Amino acid sequence: MWTLTRIELFKIFKKSRTYIAFAAIGAIIILIQLAMYSDGESYLEFMLGNINTAFEIEGNKLNGYFVFYLILHTLLVHVPLLICLVAGDAVAGEANMGTLRLLVTKPISRTGLILSKFLASSIYTLLLLTFMAVLGLGVSVALFGVSDLMVQKSDMFILLDKTDVLWRYAAAYGFAALSMITVAAVAFLFSVFADNSIGPIIAAMSVVIVATILTTMDIPIFNALKPYLFTNHMLNWKGFFDNPVDLREVLKSAGILVLHIILFVSLAVYFFRKKDVLS
Amino acid sequence: MSFIIDVKGLTKVFKEVTAVDDLSFSVPKGEVYGFLGQNGAGKSTTIRMLLTLIQPTSGSVSILGKDLLHHRKEVLRQTGAIIEKPDLYKYLTALENISIMARLSGVRLTKQELLRQLERVGLAERATSKVKTFSQGMKQRLGIACALVNNPQLIILDEPTNGLDPQGIADVRNLILSLSKDEGKTIFVSSHLLSEIEVMADSMLIIDKGKKVAEGKAEDLLHPSDTLVQLETANDAETKKLLLQNRWSTYLQNGNGILLKMHRAEVPALNTFLVQNGVEVFSLRSKHSLEDYFLSLTTANQHVDTYPN
Amino acid sequence: MKIFLLFCCSFLFTSTLFAQKEEALLQKVKAKLNTVTDYEASGKMKLDVSFINAAESDVTIYFKKPNKFKVKKAGGISILPKGGVSVNTASLLPVGNYQTIPGGKGVVDGVTTTIIKLIPTDEIGDVVLSTLYIDENAAVIRKAVVNTKESGSYEVGMSYRKYTAWGLPDKVVFSFNTKDYKLPKGITFEYEKGGAKPVEDKAKNKKGSVTILYESYKINKGVDEKNFL
């Protein structure tokens, strides 16, 4: 299994497509950091408009933690699309190249093959997130320093002590990993059915985009739907920035995401085992 | 005789189309086994079922004495294959490709050993070039090297000479013959060209519309004891009269022109007889039924493929 | 009629007499506070506003006469309500012209205090009315209720221990009214819990307070101007 996964990772990292996501994330992070560095104060004015009318906030508001929170807030909506690029290609890309039939005629079980591919996609996802964390947090802290973190919710303004922030980022990283692997699982499932990678990539992106739009629109009829959307639970990495953390709610979301992953991957395994490889 | 492949009642139905219909055949050990049929006859579907790419609707496949369904991994460990064109990872080098295939096949080879495998198909010098820079022939050779990397007992090749130039075709053919004769491997090779199969196959199977048409030793199929001899002479009526007065009369068939059905061994005697009797022979053609069959297939194909000018 | 006139006169007289007494008390308090030119104090600050979630934090408080005041959290962020300057005792005392009205006696934290109402007569200030509860014995303000034109009304409660001699409190509780806080969820990308929403306590939502516990003062040792930037 590990040999298979290593082969899959080797293939992933030999493909130029793989690096698009790293380049895109790197570019977005650096752009946000530059923008904040040059004109962060006016962004803060805008963000804090509501609270600034009644309160005076003192200190290094535009610090590394705040900038990284902003980066996560922006990126975790877009990273799923980049993950679809690789996970959607996992099986369908090989079918398209004709190499899938080579793999299936090798003395390895189909379940092992598909699981190793999923594992490789997941590892890729984790590497992408790690890259994002290192670049986003490391450079932001170097540029903007460390201070308390302001978090704005729709009905709450939270100020977290700077000594109380890093573990939250670590936990949020774990949660984000789970969210992104859920997206990878969706793209992966679609990938099993297709003989070219465009189809599953677009399909998975569409699912993520539609579900995200439903999640972010604050309209009562959609709100009723939200607890059933995995994209809604994906946003619960922010639960770690609540004070105190509503662990029950966060774990519930994490559990729902894990169930989604198990469901999507099991379906992928089931259909792949039955699939007639005709490509 | 031991059989490497033993297929019984193999059937595959896609929705409403029966691609392979109750097919049974046996491939003897150590032979080059030709699998003939026109495009769409069900060759690829059959080969894909032998390699577990497609699940049969019914029937059984036993390879190397083991049931394929229940001993898939053991069987595939002893098998090497190229299906249709040899698709490889174009963004990887030849060495990386063969290395991956070796590991997937469950064998661990050193770089030296892998290079030796590439050398065997004349690609050692291009080992570190990306496959996307390769010609069709080079890809084919690399595909064969990949199929052989685990030193398989059984090699399944689906249309291995497709898209190759005459030199490439000759190379592949020589390699197949050498693998069979020198290394004792069993090779199951499919083609839609009789001419290609007849030069290398020991046995063959012919299918059409998913059904078996003929199976047997190539010798027997290609040179059956009863052959049809068509004569063309300066005066066919006179020649016919002459033949009727001799022992050849029993061989004479009805129909246009002069047609005789006889044992293949007697054809030279007929020729001598005609010459001795001063018959001016324009042509004497011995035709076997297989060739007739294939001629009809290719003619049919030409009809389909010809566009009006 | 005569009786009425007499009553009026006596009322004016007594009130002026009282007012003079109150004014004297006020000056006494002022004089005490005037002995403090500047201070740097360390302490703890706790903000209690329904929509702000911030833990109690260690802060440094800087003051310089006449009215420079800053609360800073070392290496962190501190939040104070606007007009939070009033957390500073010195700022409770009026500047410019004002009228004093006696308000009788009142008890604050078990201490009997004299109530003085101050009405600024200048139009420029924001303050409309200040009610001060002054501890005569210690000559310190124990409580103040301030009504403003712009920022609504707020209340400051102070308790004294170690620094009574300087007129500096150990604890200040600043209570104020808050506005609503609401951001669209489309901006915050928030997780939706689902289920019934808890009923909001409107009354509670409208009140907020800041508590500062002063632990130690460094008085009249000089405070760098940059601390007020």
PDB file of N, CA, C and O in Angstrom, chain C residues 18 22 36-37 45 49 55 67 76 109 126 143 151 172 178-179 183 192 207 222:
ATOM      1  N   PHE C  18     -25.261  76.276  50.584  1.00  0.00           N
ATOM      2  CA  PHE C  18     -24.882  74.868  50.364  1.00  0.00           C
ATOM      3  C   PHE C  18     -23.906  74.760  49.208  1.00  0.00           C
ATOM      4  O   PHE C  18     -22.888  74.102  49.306  1.00  0.00           O
ATOM      5  N   GLU C  22     -20.409  72.949  48.783  1.00  0.00           N
ATOM      6  CA  GLU C  22     -20.109  71.889  47.803  1.00  0.00           C
ATOM      7  C   GLU C  22     -18.879  72.282  46.977  1.00  0.00           C
ATOM      8  O   GLU C  22     -18.012  71.447  46.693  1.00  0.00           O
ATOM      9  N   VAL C  36      -0.970  65.086  41.892  1.00  0.00           N
ATOM     10  CA  VAL C  36      -0.469  64.059  40.947  1.00  0.00           C
ATOM     11  C   VAL C  36      -0.230  64.726  39.594  1.00  0.00           C
ATOM     12  O   VAL C  36      -1.172  65.154  38.945  1.00  0.00           O
ATOM     13  N   THR C  37       1.003  64.829  39.175  1.00  0.00           N
ATOM     14  CA  THR C  37       1.321  65.404  37.864  1.00  0.00           C
ATOM     15  C   THR C  37       1.216  64.322  36.794  1.00  0.00           C
ATOM     16  O   THR C  37       0.719  64.537  35.696  1.00  0.00           O
ATOM     17  N   MET C  45      -7.297  44.796  33.373  1.00  0.00           N
ATOM     18  CA  MET C  45      -8.487  45.385  32.786  1.00  0.00           C
ATOM     19  C   MET C  45      -9.413  44.273  32.290  1.00  0.00           C
ATOM     20  O   MET C  45      -8.971  43.294  31.700  1.00  0.00           O
ATOM     21  N   VAL C  49     -18.678  43.471  27.678  1.00  0.00           N
ATOM     22  CA  VAL C  49     -19.686  43.926  26.723  1.00  0.00           C
ATOM     23  C   VAL C  49     -20.235  42.666  26.073  1.00  0.00           C
ATOM     24  O   VAL C  49     -19.462  41.765  25.734  1.00  0.00           O
ATOM     25  N   ALA C  55     -10.487  38.456  27.047  1.00  0.00           N
ATOM     26  CA  ALA C  55     -10.116  37.984  28.382  1.00  0.00           C
ATOM     27  C   ALA C  55      -9.546  39.143  29.200  1.00  0.00           C
ATOM     28  O   ALA C  55      -9.112  40.142  28.653  1.00  0.00           O
ATOM     29  N   ASN C  67      -4.883  66.163  31.041  1.00  0.00           N
ATOM     30  CA  ASN C  67      -5.902  65.184  30.699  1.00  0.00           C
ATOM     31  C   ASN C  67      -5.407  64.106  29.748  1.00  0.00           C
ATOM     32  O   ASN C  67      -6.161  63.602  28.917  1.00  0.00           O
ATOM     33  N   GLY C  76       0.137  43.697  23.199  1.00  0.00           N
ATOM     34  CA  GLY C  76      -1.192  43.198  22.823  1.00  0.00           C
ATOM     35  C   GLY C  76      -2.130  44.318  22.425  1.00  0.00           C
ATOM     36  O   GLY C  76      -1.711  45.427  22.124  1.00  0.00           O
ATOM     37  N   ASP C 109     -21.146  51.953  48.321  1.00  0.00           N
ATOM     38  CA  ASP C 109     -20.347  50.870  48.924  1.00  0.00           C
ATOM     39  C   ASP C 109     -20.221  51.039  50.442  1.00  0.00           C
ATOM     40  O   ASP C 109     -19.127  50.903  50.997  1.00  0.00           O
ATOM     41  N   ASP C 126     -19.228  68.269  25.774  1.00  0.00           N
ATOM     42  CA  ASP C 126     -20.173  67.208  25.456  1.00  0.00           C
ATOM     43  C   ASP C 126     -21.050  66.897  26.673  1.00  0.00           C
ATOM     44  O   ASP C 126     -22.183  66.469  26.548  1.00  0.00           O
ATOM     45  N   LYS C 143     -18.240  57.870  43.149  1.00  0.00           N
ATOM     46  CA  LYS C 143     -19.083  57.467  42.021  1.00  0.00           C
ATOM     47  C   LYS C 143     -19.438  58.702  41.211  1.00  0.00           C
ATOM     48  O   LYS C 143     -19.533  59.813  41.774  1.00  0.00           O
ATOM     49  N   SER C 151     -22.532  60.802  23.607  1.00  0.00           N
ATOM     50  CA  SER C 151     -22.209  59.411  23.963  1.00  0.00           C
ATOM     51  C   SER C 151     -23.179  58.805  24.973  1.00  0.00           C
ATOM     52  O   SER C 151     -22.840  57.817  25.619  1.00  0.00           O
ATOM     53  N   VAL C 172     -11.688  50.881  39.267  1.00  0.00           N
ATOM     54  CA  VAL C 172     -12.623  51.760  38.564  1.00  0.00           C
ATOM     55  C   VAL C 172     -13.554  50.881  37.729  1.00  0.00           C
ATOM     56  O   VAL C 172     -13.084  49.998  37.004  1.00  0.00           O
ATOM     57  N   THR C 178     -24.268  50.582  25.101  1.00  0.00           N
ATOM     58  CA  THR C 178     -23.648  50.185  23.831  1.00  0.00           C
ATOM     59  C   THR C 178     -24.679  50.205  22.724  1.00  0.00           C
ATOM     60  O   THR C 178     -25.877  50.129  22.959  1.00  0.00           O
ATOM     61  N   LYS C 179     -24.130  50.293  21.529  1.00  0.00           N
ATOM     62  CA  LYS C 179     -25.007  50.210  20.366  1.00  0.00           C
ATOM     63  C   LYS C 179     -25.056  48.750  19.926  1.00  0.00           C
ATOM     64  O   LYS C 179     -24.317  47.915  20.415  1.00  0.00           O
ATOM     65  N   LEU C 183     -22.652  42.191  11.916  1.00  0.00           N
ATOM     66  CA  LEU C 183     -21.980  42.156  10.619  1.00  0.00           C
ATOM     67  C   LEU C 183     -22.698  41.130   9.753  1.00  0.00           C
ATOM     68  O   LEU C 183     -23.158  40.110  10.251  1.00  0.00           O
ATOM     69  N   GLU C 192     -22.845  27.823  10.256  1.00  0.00           N
ATOM     70  CA  GLU C 192     -24.231  27.922  10.713  1.00  0.00           C
ATOM     71  C   GLU C 192     -24.533  26.687  11.551  1.00  0.00           C
ATOM     72  O   GLU C 192     -24.456  25.567  11.072  1.00  0.00           O
ATOM     73  N   LYS C 207     -25.988  47.189  27.850  1.00  0.00           N
ATOM     74  CA  LYS C 207     -25.082  47.693  28.877  1.00  0.00           C
ATOM     75  C   LYS C 207     -23.710  47.067  28.726  1.00  0.00           C
ATOM     76  O   LYS C 207     -23.577  45.899  28.414  1.00  0.00           O
ATOM     77  N   GLY C 222       7.426  60.982  36.192  1.00  0.00           N
ATOM     78  CA  GLY C 222       7.606  61.383  34.789  1.00  0.00           C
ATOM     79  C   GLY C 222       7.152  60.273  33.858  1.00  0.00           C
ATOM     80  O   GLY C 222       7.436  59.098  34.093  1.00  0.00           O
TER      81      GLY C 222
END
